[in-house]
mmCIF file of C-alpha atoms in Angstrom:
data_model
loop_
_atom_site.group_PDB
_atom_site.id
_atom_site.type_symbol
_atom_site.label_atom_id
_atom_site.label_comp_id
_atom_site.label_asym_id
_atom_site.label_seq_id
_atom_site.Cartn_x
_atom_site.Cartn_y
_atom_site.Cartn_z
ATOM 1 C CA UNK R 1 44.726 32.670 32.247
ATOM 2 C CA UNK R 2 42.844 29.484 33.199
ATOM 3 C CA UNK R 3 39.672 31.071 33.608
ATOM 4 C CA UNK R 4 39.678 33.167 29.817
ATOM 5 C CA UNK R 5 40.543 30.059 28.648
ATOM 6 C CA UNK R 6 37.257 28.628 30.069
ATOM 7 C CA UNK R 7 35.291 31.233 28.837
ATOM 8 C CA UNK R 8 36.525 31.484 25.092
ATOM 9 C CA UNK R 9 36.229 27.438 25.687
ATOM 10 C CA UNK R 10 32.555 28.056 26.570
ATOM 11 C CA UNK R 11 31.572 30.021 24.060
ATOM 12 C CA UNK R 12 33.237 27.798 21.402
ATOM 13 C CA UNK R 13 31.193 25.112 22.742
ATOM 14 C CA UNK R 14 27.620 27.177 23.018
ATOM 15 C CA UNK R 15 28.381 28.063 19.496
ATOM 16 C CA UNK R 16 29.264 24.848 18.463
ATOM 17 C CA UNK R 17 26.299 23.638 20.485
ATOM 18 C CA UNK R 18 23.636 25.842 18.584
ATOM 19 C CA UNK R 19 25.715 25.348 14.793
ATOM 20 C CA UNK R 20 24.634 21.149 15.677
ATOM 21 C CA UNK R 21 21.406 22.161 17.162
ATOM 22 C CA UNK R 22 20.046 24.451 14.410
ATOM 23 C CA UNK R 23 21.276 21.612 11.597
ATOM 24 C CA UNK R 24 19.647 18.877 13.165
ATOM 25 C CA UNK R 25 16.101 20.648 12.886
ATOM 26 C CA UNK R 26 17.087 21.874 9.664
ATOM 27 C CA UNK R 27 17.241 18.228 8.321
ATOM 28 C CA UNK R 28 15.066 16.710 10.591
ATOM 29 C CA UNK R 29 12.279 19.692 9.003
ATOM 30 C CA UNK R 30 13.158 18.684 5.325
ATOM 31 C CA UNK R 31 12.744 15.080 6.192
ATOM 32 C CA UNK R 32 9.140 15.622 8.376
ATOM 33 C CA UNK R 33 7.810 17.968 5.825
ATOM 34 C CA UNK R 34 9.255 16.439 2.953
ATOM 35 C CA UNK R 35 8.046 13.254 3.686
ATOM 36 C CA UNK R 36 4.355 14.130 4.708
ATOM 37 C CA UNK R 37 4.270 16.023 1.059
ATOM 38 C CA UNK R 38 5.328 13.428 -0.865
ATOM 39 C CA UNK R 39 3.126 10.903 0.921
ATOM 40 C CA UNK R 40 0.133 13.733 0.580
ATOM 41 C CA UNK R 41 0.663 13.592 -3.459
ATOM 42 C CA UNK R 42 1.637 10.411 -4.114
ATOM 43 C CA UNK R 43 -0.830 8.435 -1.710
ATOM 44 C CA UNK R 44 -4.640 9.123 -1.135
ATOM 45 C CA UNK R 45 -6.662 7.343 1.980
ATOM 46 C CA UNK R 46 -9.149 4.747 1.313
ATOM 47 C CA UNK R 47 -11.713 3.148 3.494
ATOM 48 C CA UNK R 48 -12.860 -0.428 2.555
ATOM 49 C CA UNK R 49 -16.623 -0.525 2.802
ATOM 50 C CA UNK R 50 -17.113 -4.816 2.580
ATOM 51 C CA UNK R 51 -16.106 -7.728 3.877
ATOM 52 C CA UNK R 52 -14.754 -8.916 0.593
ATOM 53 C CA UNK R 53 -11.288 -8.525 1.006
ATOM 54 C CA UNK R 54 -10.998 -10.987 4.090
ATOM 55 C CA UNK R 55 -8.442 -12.100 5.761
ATOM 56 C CA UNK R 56 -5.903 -9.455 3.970
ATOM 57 C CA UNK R 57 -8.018 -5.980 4.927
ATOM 58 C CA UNK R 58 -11.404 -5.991 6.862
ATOM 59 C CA UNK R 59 -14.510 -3.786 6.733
ATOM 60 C CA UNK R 60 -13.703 -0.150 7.773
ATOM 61 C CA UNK R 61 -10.109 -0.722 7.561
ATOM 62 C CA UNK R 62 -8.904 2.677 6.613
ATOM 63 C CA UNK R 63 -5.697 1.769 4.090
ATOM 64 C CA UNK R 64 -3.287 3.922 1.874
ATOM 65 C CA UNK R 65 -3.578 3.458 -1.636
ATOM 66 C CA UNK R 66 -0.671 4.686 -4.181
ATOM 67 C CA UNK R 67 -2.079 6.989 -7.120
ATOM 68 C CA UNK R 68 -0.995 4.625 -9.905
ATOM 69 C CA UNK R 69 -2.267 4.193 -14.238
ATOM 70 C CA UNK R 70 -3.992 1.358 -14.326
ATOM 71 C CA UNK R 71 -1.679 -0.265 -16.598
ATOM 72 C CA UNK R 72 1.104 0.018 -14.105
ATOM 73 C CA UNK R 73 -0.939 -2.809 -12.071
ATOM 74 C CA UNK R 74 0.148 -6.689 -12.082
ATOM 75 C CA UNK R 75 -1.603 -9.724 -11.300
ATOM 76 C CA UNK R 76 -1.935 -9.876 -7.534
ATOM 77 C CA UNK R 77 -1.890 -6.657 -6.422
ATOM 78 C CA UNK R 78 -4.720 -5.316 -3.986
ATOM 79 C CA UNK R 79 -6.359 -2.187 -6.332
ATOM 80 C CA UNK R 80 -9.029 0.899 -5.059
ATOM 81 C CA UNK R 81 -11.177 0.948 -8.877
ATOM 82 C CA UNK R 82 -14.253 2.408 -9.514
ATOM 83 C CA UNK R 83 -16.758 1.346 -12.045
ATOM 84 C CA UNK R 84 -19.616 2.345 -13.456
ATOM 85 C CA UNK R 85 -21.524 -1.304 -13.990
ATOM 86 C CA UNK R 86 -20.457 -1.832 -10.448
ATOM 87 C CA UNK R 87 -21.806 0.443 -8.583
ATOM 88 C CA UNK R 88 -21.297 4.438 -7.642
ATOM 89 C CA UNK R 89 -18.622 3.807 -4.207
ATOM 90 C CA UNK R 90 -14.789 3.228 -5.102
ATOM 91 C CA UNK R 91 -14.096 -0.959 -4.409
ATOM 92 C CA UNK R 92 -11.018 -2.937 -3.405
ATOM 93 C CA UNK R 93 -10.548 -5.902 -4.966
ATOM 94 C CA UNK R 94 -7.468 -7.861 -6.247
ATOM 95 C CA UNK R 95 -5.788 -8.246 -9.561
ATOM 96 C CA UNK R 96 -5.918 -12.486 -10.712
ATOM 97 C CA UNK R 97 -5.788 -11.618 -14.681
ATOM 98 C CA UNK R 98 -4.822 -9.040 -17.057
ATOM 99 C CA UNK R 99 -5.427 -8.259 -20.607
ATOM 100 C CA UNK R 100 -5.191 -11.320 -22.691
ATOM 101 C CA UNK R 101 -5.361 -13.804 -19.796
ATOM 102 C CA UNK R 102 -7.424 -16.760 -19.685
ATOM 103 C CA UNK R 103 -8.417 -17.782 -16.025
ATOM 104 C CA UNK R 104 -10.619 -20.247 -15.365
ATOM 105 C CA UNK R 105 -11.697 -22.167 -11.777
ATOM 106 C CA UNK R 106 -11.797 -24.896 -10.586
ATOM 107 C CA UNK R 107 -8.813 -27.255 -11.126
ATOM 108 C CA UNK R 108 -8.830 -30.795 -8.800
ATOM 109 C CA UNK R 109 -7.235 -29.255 -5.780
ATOM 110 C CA UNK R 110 -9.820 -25.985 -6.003
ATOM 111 C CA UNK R 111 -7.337 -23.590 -7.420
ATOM 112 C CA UNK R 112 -7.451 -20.741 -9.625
ATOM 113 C CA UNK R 113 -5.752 -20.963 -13.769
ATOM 114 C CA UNK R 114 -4.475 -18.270 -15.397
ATOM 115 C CA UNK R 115 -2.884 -19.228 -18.840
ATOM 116 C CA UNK R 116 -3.259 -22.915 -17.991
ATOM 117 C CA UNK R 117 -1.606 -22.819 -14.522
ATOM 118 C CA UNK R 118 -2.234 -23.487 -11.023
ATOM 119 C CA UNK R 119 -2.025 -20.407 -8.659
ATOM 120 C CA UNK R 120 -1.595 -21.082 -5.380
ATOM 121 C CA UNK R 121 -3.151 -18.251 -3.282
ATOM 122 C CA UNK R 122 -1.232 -17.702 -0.384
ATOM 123 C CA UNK R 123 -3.888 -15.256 0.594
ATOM 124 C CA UNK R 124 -6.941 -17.402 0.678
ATOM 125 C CA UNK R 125 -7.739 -19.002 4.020
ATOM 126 C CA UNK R 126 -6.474 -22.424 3.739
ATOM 127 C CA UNK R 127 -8.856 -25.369 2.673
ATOM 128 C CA UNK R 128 -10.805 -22.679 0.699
ATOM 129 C CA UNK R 129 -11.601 -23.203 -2.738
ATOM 130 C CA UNK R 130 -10.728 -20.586 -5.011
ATOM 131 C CA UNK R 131 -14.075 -19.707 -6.160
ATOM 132 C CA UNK R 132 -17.940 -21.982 -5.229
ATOM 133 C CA UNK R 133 -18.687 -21.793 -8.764
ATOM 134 C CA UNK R 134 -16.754 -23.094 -12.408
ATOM 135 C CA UNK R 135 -16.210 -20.001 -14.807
ATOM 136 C CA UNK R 136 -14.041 -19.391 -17.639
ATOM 137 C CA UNK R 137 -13.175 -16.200 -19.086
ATOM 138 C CA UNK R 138 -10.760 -14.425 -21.322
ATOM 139 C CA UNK R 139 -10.245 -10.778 -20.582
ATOM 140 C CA UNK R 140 -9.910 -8.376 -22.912
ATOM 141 C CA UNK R 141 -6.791 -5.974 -23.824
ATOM 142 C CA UNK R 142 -6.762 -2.834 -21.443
ATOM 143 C CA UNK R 143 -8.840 -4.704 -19.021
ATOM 144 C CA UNK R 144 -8.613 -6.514 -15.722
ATOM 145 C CA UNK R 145 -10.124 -9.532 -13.705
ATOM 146 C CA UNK R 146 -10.719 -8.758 -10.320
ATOM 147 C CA UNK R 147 -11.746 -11.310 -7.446
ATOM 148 C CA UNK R 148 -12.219 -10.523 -3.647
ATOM 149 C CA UNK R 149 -9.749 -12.682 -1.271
ATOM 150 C CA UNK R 150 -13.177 -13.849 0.293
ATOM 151 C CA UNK R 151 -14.713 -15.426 -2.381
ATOM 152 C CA UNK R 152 -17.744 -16.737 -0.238
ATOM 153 C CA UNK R 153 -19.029 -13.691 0.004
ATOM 154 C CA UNK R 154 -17.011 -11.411 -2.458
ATOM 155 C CA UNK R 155 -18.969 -9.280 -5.574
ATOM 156 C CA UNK R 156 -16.529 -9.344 -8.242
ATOM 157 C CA UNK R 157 -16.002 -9.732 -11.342
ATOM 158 C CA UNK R 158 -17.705 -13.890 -11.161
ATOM 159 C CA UNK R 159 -20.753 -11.861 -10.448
ATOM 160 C CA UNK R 160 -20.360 -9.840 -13.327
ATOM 161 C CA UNK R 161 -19.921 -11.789 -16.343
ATOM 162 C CA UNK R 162 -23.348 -11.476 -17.719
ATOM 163 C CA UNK R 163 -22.225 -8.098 -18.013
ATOM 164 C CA UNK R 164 -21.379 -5.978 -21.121
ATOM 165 C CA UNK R 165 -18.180 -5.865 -19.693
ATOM 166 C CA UNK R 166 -18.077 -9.594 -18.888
ATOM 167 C CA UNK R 167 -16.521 -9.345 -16.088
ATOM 168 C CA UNK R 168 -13.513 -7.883 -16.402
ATOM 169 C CA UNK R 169 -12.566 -3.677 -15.666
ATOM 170 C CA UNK R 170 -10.956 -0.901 -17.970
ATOM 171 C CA UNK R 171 -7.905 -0.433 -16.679
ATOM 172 C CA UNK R 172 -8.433 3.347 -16.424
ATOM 173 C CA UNK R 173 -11.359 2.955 -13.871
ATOM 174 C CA UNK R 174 -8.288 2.203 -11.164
ATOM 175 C CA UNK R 175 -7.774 4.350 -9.002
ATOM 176 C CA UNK R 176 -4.698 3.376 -6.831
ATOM 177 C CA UNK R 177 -2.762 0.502 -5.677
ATOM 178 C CA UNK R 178 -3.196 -0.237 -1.777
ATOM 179 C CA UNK R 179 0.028 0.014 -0.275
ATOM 180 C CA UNK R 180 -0.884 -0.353 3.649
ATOM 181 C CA UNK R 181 -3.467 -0.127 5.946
ATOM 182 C CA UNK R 182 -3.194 2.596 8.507
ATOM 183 C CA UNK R 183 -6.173 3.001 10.999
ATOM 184 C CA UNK R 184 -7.385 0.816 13.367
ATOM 185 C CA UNK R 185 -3.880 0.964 15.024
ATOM 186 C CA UNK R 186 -3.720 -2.952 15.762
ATOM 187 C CA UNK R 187 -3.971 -3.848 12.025
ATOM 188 C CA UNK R 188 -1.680 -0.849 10.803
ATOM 189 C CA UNK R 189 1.036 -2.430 8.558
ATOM 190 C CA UNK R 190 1.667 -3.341 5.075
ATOM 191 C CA UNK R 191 -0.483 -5.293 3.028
ATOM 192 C CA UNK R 192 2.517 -7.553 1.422
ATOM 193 C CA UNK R 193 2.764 -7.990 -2.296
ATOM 194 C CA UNK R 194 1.905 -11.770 -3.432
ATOM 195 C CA UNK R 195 4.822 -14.531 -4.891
ATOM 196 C CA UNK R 196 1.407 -16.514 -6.110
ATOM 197 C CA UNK R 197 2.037 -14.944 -9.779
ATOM 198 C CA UNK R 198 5.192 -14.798 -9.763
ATOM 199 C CA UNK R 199 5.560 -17.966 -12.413
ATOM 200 C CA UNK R 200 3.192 -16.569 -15.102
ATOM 201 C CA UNK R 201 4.599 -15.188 -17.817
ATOM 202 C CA UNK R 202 4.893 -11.522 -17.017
ATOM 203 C CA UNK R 203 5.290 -12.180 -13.662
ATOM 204 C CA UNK R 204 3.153 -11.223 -10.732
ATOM 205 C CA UNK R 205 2.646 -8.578 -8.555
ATOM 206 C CA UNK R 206 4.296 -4.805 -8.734
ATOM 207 C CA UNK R 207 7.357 -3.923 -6.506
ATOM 208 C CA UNK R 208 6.461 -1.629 -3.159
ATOM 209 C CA UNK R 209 6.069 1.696 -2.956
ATOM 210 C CA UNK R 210 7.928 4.565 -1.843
ATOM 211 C CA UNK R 211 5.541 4.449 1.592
ATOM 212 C CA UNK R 212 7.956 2.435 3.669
ATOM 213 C CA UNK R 213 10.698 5.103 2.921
ATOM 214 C CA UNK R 214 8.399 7.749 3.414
ATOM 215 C CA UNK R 215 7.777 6.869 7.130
ATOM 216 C CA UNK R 216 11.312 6.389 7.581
ATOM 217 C CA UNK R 217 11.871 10.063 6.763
ATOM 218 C CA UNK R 218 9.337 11.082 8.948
ATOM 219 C CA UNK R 219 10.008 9.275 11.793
ATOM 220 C CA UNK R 220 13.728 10.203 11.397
ATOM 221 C CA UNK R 221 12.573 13.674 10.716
ATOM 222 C CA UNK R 222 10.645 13.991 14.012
ATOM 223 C CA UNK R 223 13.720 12.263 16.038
ATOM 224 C CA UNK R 224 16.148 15.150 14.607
ATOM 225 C CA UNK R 225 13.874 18.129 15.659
ATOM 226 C CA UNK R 226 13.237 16.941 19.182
ATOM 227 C CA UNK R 227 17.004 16.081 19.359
ATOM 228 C CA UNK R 228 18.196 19.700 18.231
ATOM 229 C CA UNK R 229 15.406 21.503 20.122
ATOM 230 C CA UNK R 230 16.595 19.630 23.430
ATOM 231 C CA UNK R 231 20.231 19.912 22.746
ATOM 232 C CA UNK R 232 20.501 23.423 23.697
ATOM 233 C CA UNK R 233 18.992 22.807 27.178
ATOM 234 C CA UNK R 234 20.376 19.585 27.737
ATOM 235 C CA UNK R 235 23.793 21.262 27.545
ATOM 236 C CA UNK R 236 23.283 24.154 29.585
ATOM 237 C CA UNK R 237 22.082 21.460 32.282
ATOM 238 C CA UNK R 238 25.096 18.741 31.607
ATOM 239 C CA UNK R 239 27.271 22.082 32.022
ATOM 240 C CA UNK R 240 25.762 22.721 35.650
ATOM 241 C CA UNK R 241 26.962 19.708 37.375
#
C-alpha cells in the first residue's frame, strides 16, 4: 500500500513538475521575445561620431535612441537629427530651445537664457561657461536649437546661424531620442533626463522610455527559461538523495 502510494505520489509530482516547468518557459519566452521585438521596433542603434557631446556620451559610444516625431521632443533631451545644411552623417546634439524660444548667452555667471531665464546645466562640466561666444536667437515655430554639452569644441547650431536656417532644425529632421548608451560595456547605462528646464514654461525634458522595462522583461524572461529548463533535472536529482 505504501509503496503505490509512492508511485501515484511520484507521478503527481513529475507531472506537476513538468505543468511548472513548461509554464515558466512559456512566460519566460513571451517576455525574452517580446521584449527584444518591441525594443527592435521601437529603438534603433546609434553610434556618436564626435566629441561634442562630452561628458554625457563620448566618441564611438554606441547608444539607443527611441524612434520619436520630432515634436514629441522637449528642451533638454539628448536627440539623433539629421540635416541637410549640416552635413550628410546623422548628429547628436541636445535640445536648449524650441519653437518660439528666445535663448541667448551669456548672463554674469556664464549661463544659458531661454525666455529670459537662467538655466543651470547640470550637464556642463562645472566652471564652464555655457557657450565662448554672446549670441541671441529666436527660433522659429516647428524648429529646434540644438547645442553640444561640450561647447568648446561642439558644431551646433552657434556655428550655424549665418545659415538660412539660422541656426535652429525642422523638427522633422529628428530622428530619435537617445535613451541609453549600450556598448562599450563600462559606460552602458542610461543617459538621465535633465531637471535644468524644468522651470520654463512648458517644462523641460520628456519622461523615459519604455527601455528600462524592456530589459526588465528580458532579463526576467531569460531567468524563467533557464529556471524551467533546469527544473526537470534538478528534480530528478533532489529525488535521488
Amino acid at each position: 500500500m505504501s509503496s503505490s502510494s509512492g508511485a501515484i505520489r511520484g507521478r503527481d509530482g513529475g507531472r506537476f513538475g513538468r505543468t511548472v516547468s513548461g509554464l515558466a518557459v512559456a512566460l519566460g519566452c513571451v517576455l525574452f521575445l517580446g521584449g527584444f521585438a518591441w525594443a527592435a521596433v521601437d529603438y534603433r542603434p546609434y553610434t556618436v561620431p564626435t566629441n561634442s557631446m562630452q561628458p554625457t556620451v563620448n566618441p564611438g559610444d554606441r547608444v539607443l535612441a527611441q524612434h520619436v516625431s520630432g515634436s514629441e521632443v522637449h528642451r533638454g533631451d539628448v536627440v539623433v537629427f539629421k540635416d541637410k545644411l549640416w552635413g550628410d552623417l546623422p548628429e547628436v546634439k541636445r535640445v536648449v530651445g524650441v519653437g518660439g524660444d528666445t535663448v541667448q548667452c551669456c548672463d554674469k555667471q556664464g549661463r544659458l537664457m531661454v525666455n529670459g531665464t537662467a538655466v543651470d546645466e547640470s550637464y556642463l562640466p562645472s566652471g564652464v561657461p555655457a557657450s565662448m561666444s554672446n549670441f541671441k536667437t529666436t527660433v522659429p515655430r516647428g524648429e529646434l536649437f540644438l547645442l553640444g554639452d561640450n561647447r568648446a569644441v561642439s558644431q551646433d547650431s552657434r556655428t550655424h546661424l549665418m545659415d538660412d536656417e539660422h541656426g535652429s532644425v525642422p523638427v522633422a529632421d529628428v530622428k530619435a531620442r537617445v535613451e541609453a548608451t549600450a556598448w562599450p560595456m563600462g559606460r552602458m547605462g542610461k543617459v538621465g533626463r535633465t531637471a535644468s528646464f524644468d522651470a520654463l514654461t512648458g517644462g523641460g525634458a520628456s519622461a523615459q522610455g519604455p527601455l528600462g522595462w524592456l530589459t526588465i522583461a528580458v532579463i526576467a524572461g531569460a531567468v524563467l527559461i533557464l529556471f524551467g529548463a533546469a527544473w526537470t533535472p534538478l528534480a530528478r536529482a533532489l529525488r535521488r538523495t
